[in-house]
Short mmCIF file of C-alpha atoms and ligand atoms in Angstrom, two decimals:
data_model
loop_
_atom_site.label_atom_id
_atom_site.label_comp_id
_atom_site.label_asym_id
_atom_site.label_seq_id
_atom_site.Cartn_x
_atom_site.Cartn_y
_atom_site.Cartn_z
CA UNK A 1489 0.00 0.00 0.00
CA UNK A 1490 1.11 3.24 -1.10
CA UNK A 1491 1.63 6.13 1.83
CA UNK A 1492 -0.80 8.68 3.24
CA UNK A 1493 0.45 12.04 1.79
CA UNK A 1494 0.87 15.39 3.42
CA UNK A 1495 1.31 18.65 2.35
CA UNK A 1496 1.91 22.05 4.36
CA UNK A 1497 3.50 25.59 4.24
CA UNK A 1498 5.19 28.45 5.42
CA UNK A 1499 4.96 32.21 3.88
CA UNK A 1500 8.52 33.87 3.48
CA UNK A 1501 7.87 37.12 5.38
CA UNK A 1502 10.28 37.53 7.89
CA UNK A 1503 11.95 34.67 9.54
CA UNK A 1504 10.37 31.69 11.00
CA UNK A 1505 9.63 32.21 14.89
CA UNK A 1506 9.27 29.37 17.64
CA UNK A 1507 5.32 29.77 16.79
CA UNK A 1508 6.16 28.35 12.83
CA UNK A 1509 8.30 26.17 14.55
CA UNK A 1510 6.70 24.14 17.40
CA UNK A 1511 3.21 24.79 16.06
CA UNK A 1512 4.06 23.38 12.47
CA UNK A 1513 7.36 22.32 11.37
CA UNK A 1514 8.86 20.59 14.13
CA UNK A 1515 5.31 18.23 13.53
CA UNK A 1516 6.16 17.62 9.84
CA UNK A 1517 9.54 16.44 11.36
CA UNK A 1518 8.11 14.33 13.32
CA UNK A 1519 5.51 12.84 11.16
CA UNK A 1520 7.63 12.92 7.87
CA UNK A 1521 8.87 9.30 7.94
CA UNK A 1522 5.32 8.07 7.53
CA UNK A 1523 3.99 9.83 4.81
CA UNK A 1524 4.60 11.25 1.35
CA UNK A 1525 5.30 14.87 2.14
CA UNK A 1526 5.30 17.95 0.15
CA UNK A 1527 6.43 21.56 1.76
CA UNK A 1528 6.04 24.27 0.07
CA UNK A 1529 7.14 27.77 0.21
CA UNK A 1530 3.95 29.87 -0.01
CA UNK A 1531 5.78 32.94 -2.17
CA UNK A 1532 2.33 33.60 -3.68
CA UNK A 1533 0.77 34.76 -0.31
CA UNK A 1534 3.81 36.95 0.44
CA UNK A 1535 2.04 39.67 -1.93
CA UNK A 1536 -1.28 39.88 -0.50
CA UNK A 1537 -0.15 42.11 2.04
CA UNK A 1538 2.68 45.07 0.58
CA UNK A 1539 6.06 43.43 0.44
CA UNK A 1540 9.82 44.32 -0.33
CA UNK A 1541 10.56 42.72 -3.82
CA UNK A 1542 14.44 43.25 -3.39
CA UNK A 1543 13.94 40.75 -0.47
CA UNK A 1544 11.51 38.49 -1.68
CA UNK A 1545 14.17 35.64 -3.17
CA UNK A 1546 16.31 35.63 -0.33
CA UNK A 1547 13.40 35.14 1.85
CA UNK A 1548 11.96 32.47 0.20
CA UNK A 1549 15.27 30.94 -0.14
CA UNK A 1550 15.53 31.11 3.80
CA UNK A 1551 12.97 29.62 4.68
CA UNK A 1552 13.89 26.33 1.99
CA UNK A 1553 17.13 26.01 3.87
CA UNK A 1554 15.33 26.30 7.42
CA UNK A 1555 12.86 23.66 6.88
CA UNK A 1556 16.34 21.33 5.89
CA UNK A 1557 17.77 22.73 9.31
CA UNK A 1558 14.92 21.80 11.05
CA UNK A 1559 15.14 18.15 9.67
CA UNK A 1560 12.70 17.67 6.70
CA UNK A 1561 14.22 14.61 5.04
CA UNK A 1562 14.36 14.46 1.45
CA UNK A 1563 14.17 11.01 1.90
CA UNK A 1564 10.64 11.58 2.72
CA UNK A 1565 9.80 14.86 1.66
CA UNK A 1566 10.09 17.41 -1.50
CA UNK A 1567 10.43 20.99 -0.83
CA UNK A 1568 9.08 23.07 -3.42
CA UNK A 1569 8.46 26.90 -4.17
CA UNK A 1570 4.20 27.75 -4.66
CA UNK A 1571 5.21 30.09 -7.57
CA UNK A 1572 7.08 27.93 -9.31
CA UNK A 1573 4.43 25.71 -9.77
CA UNK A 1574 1.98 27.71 -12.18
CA UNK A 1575 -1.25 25.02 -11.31
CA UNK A 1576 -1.27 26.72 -7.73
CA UNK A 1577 -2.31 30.25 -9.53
CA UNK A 1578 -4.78 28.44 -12.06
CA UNK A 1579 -6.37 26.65 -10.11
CA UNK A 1580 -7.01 29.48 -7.07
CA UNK A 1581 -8.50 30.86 -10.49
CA UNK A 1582 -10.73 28.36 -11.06
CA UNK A 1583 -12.01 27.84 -7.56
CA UNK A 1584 -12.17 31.67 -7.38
CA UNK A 1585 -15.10 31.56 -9.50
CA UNK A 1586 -17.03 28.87 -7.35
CA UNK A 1587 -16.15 30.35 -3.91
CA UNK A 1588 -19.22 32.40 -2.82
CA UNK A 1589 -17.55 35.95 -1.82
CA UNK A 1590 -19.24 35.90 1.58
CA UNK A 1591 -17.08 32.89 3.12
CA UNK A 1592 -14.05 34.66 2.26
CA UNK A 1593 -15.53 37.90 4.10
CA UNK A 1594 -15.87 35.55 7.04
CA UNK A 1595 -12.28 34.40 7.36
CA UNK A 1596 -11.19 35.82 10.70
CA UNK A 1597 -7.91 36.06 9.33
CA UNK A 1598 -9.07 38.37 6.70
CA UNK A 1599 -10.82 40.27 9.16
CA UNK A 1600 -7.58 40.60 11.26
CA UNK A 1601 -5.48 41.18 8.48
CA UNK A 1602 -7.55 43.90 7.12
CA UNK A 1603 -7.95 45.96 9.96
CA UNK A 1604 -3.91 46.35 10.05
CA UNK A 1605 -3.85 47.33 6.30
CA UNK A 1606 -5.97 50.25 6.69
CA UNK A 1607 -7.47 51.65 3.43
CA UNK A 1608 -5.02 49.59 1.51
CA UNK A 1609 -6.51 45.87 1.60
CA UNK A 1610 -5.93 44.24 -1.48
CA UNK A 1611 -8.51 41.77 -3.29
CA UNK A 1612 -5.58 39.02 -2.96
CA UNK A 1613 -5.40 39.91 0.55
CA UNK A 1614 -9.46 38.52 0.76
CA UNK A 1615 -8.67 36.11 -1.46
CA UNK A 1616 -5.83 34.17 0.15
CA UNK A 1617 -7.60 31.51 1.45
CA UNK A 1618 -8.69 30.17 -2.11
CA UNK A 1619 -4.78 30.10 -2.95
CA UNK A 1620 -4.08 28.23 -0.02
CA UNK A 1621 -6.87 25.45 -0.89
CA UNK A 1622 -5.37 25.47 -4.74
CA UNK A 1623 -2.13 24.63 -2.80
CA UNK A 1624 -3.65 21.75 -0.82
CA UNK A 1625 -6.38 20.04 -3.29
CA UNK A 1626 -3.02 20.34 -5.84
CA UNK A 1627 -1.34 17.36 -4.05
CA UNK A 1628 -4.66 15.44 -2.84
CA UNK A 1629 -3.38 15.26 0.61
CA UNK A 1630 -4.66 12.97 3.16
CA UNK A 1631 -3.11 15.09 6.22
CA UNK A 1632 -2.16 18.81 6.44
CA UNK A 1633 -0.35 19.49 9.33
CA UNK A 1634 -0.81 23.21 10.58
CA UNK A 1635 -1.28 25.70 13.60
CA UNK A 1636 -4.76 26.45 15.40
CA UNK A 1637 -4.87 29.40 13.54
CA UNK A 1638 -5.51 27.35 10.14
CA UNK A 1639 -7.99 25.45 11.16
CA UNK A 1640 -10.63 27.94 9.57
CA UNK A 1641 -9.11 27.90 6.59
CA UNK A 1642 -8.94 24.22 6.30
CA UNK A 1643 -12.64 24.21 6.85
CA UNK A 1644 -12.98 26.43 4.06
CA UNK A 1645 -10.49 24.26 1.83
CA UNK A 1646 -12.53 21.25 2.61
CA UNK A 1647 -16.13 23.31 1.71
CA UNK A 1648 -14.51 24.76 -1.62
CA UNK A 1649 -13.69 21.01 -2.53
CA UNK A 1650 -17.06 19.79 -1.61
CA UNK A 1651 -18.99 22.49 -3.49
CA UNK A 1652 -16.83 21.78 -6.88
CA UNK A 1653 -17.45 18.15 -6.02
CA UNK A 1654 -21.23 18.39 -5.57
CA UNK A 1655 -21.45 20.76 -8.97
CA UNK A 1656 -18.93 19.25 -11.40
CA UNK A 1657 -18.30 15.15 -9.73
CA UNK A 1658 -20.33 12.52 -9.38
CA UNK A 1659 -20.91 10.77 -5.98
CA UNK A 1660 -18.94 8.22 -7.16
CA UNK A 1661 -15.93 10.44 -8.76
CA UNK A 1662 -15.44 12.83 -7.06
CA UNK A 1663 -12.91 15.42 -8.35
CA UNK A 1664 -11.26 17.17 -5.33
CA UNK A 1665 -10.23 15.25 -2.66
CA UNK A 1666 -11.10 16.51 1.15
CA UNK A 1667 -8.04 16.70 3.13
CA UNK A 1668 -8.29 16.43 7.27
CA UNK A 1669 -6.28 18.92 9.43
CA UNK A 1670 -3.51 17.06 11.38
CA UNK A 1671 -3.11 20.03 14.77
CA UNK A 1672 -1.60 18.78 17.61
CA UNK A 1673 -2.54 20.28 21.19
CA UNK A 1674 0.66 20.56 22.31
CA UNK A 1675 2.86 24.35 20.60
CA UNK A 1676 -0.20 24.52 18.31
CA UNK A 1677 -0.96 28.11 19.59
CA UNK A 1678 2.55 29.74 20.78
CA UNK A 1679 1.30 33.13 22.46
CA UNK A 1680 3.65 36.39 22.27
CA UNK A 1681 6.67 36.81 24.92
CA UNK A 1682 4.74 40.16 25.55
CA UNK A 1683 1.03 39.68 25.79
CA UNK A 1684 0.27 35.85 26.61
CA UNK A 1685 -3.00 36.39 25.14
CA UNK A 1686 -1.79 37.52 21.67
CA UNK A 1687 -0.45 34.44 19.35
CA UNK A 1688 3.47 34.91 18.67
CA UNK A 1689 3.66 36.11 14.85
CA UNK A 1690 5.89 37.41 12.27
CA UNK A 1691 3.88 40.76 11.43
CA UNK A 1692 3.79 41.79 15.18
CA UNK A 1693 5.84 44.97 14.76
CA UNK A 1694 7.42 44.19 18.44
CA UNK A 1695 10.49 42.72 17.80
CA UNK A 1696 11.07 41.66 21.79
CA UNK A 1697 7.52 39.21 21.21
CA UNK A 1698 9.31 36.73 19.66
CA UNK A 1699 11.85 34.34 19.21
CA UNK A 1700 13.59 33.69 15.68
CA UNK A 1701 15.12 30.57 15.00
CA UNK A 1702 18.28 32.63 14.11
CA UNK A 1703 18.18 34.51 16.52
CA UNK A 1704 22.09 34.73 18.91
CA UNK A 1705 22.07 33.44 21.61
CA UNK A 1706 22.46 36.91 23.31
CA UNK A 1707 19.07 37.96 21.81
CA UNK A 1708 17.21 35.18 23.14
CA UNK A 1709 18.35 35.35 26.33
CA UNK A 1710 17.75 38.90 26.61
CA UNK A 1711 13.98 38.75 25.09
CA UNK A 1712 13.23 35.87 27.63
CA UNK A 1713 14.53 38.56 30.24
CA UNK A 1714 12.13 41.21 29.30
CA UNK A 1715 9.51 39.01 28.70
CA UNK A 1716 6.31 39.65 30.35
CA UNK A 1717 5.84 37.83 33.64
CA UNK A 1718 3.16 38.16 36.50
CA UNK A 1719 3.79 39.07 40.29
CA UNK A 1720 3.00 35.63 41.28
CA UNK A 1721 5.54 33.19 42.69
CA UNK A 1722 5.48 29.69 42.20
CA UNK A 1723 4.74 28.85 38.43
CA UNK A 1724 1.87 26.75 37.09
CA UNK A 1725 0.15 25.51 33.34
CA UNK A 1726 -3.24 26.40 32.62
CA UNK A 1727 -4.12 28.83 34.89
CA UNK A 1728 -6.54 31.23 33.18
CA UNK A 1729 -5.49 34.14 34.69
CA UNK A 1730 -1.45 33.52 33.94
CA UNK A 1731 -1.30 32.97 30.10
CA UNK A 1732 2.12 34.27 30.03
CA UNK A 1733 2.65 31.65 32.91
CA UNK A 1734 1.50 29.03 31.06
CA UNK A 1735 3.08 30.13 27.80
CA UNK A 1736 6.67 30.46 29.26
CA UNK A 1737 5.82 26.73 30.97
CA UNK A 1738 4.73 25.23 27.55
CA UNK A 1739 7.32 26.87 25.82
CA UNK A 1740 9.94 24.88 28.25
CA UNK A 1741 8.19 22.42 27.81
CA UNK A 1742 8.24 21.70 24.58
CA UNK A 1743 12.18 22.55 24.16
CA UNK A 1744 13.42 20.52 26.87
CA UNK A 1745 11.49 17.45 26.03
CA UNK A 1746 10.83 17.21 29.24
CA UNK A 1747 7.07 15.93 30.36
CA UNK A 1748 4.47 18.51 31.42
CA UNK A 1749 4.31 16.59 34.55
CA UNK A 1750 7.98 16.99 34.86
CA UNK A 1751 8.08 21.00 34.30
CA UNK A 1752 4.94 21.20 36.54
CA UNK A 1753 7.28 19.71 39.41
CA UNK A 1754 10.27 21.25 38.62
CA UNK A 1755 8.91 24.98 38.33
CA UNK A 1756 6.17 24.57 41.04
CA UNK A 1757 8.52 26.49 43.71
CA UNK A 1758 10.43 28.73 41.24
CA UNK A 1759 10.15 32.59 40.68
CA UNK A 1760 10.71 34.34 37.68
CA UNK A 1761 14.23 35.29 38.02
CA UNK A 1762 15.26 31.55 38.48
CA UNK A 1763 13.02 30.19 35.49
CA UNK A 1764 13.98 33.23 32.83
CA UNK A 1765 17.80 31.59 32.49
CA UNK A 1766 16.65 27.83 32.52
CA UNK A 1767 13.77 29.19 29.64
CA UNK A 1768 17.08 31.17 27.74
CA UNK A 1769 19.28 27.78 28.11
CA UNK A 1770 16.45 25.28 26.30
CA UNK A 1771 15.74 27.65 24.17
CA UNK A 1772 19.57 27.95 22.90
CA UNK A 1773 20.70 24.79 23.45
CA UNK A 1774 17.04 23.97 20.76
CA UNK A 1775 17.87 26.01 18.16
CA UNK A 1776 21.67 25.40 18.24
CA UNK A 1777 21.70 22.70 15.89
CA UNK A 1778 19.54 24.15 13.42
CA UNK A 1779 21.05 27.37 13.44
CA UNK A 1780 24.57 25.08 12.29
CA UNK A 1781 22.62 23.09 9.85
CA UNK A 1782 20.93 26.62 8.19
CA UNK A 1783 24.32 27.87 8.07
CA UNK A 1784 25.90 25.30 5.96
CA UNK A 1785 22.69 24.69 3.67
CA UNK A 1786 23.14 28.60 2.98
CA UNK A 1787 26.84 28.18 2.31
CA UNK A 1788 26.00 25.80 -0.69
CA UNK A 1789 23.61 27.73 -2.52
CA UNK A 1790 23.94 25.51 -5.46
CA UNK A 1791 22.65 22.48 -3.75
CA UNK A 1792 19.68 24.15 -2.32
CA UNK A 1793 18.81 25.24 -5.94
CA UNK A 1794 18.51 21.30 -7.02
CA UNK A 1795 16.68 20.30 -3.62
CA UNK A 1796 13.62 23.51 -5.08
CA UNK A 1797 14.69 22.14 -8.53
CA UNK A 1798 13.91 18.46 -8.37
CA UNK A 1799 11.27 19.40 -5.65
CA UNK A 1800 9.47 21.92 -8.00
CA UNK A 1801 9.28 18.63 -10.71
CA UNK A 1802 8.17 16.00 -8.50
CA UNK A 1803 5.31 18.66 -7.16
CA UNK A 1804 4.47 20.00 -10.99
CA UNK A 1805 3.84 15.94 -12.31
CA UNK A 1806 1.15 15.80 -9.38
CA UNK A 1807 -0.03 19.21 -9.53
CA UNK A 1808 -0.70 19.28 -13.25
CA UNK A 1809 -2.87 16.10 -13.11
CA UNK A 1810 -4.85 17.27 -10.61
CA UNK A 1811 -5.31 20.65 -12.61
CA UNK A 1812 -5.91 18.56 -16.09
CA UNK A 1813 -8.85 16.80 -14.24
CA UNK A 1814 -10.30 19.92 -12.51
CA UNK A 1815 -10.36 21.78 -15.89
CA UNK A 1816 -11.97 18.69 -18.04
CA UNK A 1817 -15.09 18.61 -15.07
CA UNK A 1818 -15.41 22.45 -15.39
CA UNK A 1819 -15.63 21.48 -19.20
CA UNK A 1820 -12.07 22.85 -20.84
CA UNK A 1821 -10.67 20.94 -23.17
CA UNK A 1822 -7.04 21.18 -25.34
CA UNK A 1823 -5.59 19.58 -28.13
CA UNK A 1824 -2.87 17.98 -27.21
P1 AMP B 2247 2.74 31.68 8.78
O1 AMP B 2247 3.80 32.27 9.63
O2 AMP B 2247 1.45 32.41 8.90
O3 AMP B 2247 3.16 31.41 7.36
O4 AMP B 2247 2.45 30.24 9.43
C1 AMP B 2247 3.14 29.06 9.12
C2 AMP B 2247 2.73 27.91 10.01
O5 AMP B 2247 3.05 28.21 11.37
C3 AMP B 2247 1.22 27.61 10.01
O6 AMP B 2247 1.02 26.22 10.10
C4 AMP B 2247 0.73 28.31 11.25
O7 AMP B 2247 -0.43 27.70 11.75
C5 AMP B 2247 1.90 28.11 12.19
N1 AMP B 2247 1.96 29.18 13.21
C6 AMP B 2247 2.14 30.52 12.97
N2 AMP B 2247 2.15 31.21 14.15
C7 AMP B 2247 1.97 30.29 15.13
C8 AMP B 2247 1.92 30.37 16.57
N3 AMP B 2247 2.05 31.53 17.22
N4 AMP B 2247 1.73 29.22 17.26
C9 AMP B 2247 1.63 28.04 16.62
N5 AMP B 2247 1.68 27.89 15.27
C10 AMP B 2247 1.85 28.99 14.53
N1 LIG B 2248 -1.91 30.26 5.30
C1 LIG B 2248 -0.84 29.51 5.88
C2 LIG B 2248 -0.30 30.27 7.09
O1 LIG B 2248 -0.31 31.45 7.17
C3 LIG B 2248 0.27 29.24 4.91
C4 LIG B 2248 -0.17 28.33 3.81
C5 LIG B 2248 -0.40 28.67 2.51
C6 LIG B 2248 -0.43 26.95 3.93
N2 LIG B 2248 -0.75 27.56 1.79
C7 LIG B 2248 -0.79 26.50 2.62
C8 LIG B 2248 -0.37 26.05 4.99
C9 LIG B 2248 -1.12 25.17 2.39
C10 LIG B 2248 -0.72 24.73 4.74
C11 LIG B 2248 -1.08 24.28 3.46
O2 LIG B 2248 0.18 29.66 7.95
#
C-alpha cells in the first residue's frame, strides 16, 4: 500500500519564529517518515499584504534552507516553491469563481489582516484563502499538518472542494479530494513573549515578542529577560489568569522534552528570576543545531537550488494532473 500524503506551508515574510516552529514544522519532522510529504514555500501569499521585492528571493530561499535545518528529510519529503508551480495560480483561479464571496468575508484572518492594512486591503489579501486550498487540493493530501490558527481555513479548503465536487463530480468520482487537518494540542498556539494572550507572529511589529530561529544566543536570552511575567511566585500551566505563565511553561516544555508533569514539578517552587535563564538555556541549546545546519545549507547555494529544482518537478507531475482533471469537469478541453 502506497503512503498517506501530506502537504503544508510556510509564507517567506520575515523569519520563522518558535510559533512556525513548534506549532508546524517541528510536527512535519516528526511525522515525515510516515507519509509522502510535500512543503512548500507559499511565495504567492507573500504579496497579499505590501512586500519588499528586493527581499523576496532571499526570503523564500531562507525559509527552503530552514525547513532542511529543522530536519525535513528528502528522503521523505520534497520541498518546493508555490510560484514555481503555475497550477497553484490556475487553479485558485478556477475555484475563485465557485467560492461564494461571503465565506471569504468571514475568514477571521481576513478580518484581522484587514484591519492592520488600513485603506489599503488588497482583493488578494481577501482572497488568500482560495490560494491556499489550490495549494492543498493540488497534491490530494490525506493530512495537512498546521497551527490552530488554520484550522478555519482548512474548513474552508474542505467546503470549496465539496462544493466543486457536488457541482462538477459525481458521488462516485469525485474530483477534489477533502483533506483532514492534522493540529496537535501541544505548541499549536505559541502566544507572544509580551502579551500571553496575543499568538506569537511574524507581522507583530514588536520585535522583543518573539523568538527567531536565528536569533544569537544573546538575543534570546535577553527577550526571555524582558519578557512579560506576572507578580506571582510559584509557576503553574493552565491557569486562566497567567497565560504568560503558562506560555513560558509550555514553551519549556516543549524545548526541553521534558514531560508537562515533569516541568509542573520542577517549576512549582520557582520565581521568575530563576526560570527566565533555565527558559534562555532550552531555548539555545534547541535552536543550536539548526542554526549550524541553516548555516551550511546557505553556504551551498547551489545544492539548495537542485533540492527547489527536483522538488518543483516531482510537485508540478502531481499538480498538473490534478489541474488537467479539474479543468476537463469544469468542461475545458485542449488539443494535445
Ligand atoms: P505563517 O507564519 O502564517 O506562514 O504560518 C506558518 C505555520 O506556522 C502555520 O502552520 C501556522 O499555523 C503556524 N503558526 C504561525 N504562528 C503560530 C503560533 N504563534 N503558534 C503556533 N503555530 C503557529
Ligand atoms: N496560510 C498559511 C499560514 O499562514 C500558509 C499556507 C499557505 C499553507 N498555503 C498552505 C499552509 C497550504 C498549509 C497548506 O500559515
Amino acid at each position: 500500500m502506497s503512503k498517506q500524503r501530506v502537504l503544508s506551508g510556510v509564507q517567506p515574510t520575515g523569519n520563522l519564529h518558535l510559533g512556525n516552529y513548534l506549532g508546524a514544522i517541528r510536527n512535519w519532522v516528526e511525522i515525515q517518515s510516515q507519509y509522502d510529504n510535500y512543503f512548500c514555500v507559499v511565495d504567492l501569499h507573500a504579496i497579499t499584504v505590501p512586500h519588499n521585492p528586493a527581499t523576496l528571493a532571499a526570503d523564500t530561499y531562507t525559509i527552503a534552507a530552514l525547513y532542511l535545518a529543522c530536519g525535513i528529510d528528502l528522503n521523505y519529503s520534497s520541498i518546493f516553491v508555490q510560484s514555481h508551480v503555475c497550477a497553484h495560480s490556475e487553479l485558485a483561479w478556477l475555484l475563485n469563481c465557485i467560492t461564494p464571496l461571503n465565506w471569504l468575508q468571514d475568514m477571521i484572518q481576513f478580518k484581522e489582516k484587514a484591519v492592520k492594512q488600513g485603506e489599503n486591503v488588497s482583493a488578494g489579501l481577501l482572497d488568500y484563502p482560495v490560494l491556499m486550498a489550490a495549494d492543498i487540493l493540488l497534491y490530494e493530501p490525506d493530512k495537512v499538518p498546521v497551527g490552530e490558527d488554520q484550522k478555519q481555513h482548512l474548513e474552508l479548503t474542505r467546503d470549496i472542494a465539496a462544493r466543486l465536487n457536488h457541482q462538477f463530480g459525481s458521488p462516485e468520482v469525485p474530483v477534489l479530494k477533502l483533506p483532514n487537518p492534522l493540529i496537535r494540542k501541544e505548541g499549536a498556539r505559541v502566544m507572544s513573549l509580551t502579551d500571553g494572550t496575543r499568538k506569537m507572529s511574524k507581522s507583530d511589529p514588536a520585535e522583543g515578542s518573539r523568538i527567531n530561529l536565528l536569533d544569537s544566543p544573546d538575543e534570546i536570552a535577553k527577550k526571555i529577560k524582558r519578557c512579560k511575567t506576572d507578580p506571582v511566585r510559584g509557576l503553574t500551566f493552565d491557569d486562566p489568569n497567567r497565560p504568560e505563565c503558562n506560555n513560558l511553561l509550555t514553551l519549556y516544555t516543549l524545548l526541553s522534552g521534558k514531560t508537562k508533569e515533569a516541568v509542573a514539578a520542577e517549576c512549582q517552587d520557582m520565581g521568575w528570576g530563576q526560570f527566565k535563564p533555565l527558559l534562555a538555556e532550552v531555548a539555545v541549546e534547541a535552536l543550536k543545531p539548526i542554526q549550524q545546519k541553516y548555516k551550511d545549507v546557505m553556504d551551498e547555494r547551489g545544492y539548495l537550488e537542485s533540492v527547489l529544482r527536483e522538488g518543483r518537478q516531482k510537485a508540478e507531475a502531481h499538480a498538473n494532473e490534478t489541474l488537467r482533471k479539474v479543468k476537463a469537469a469544469l468542461g475545458y478541453s485542449m488539443p494535445v
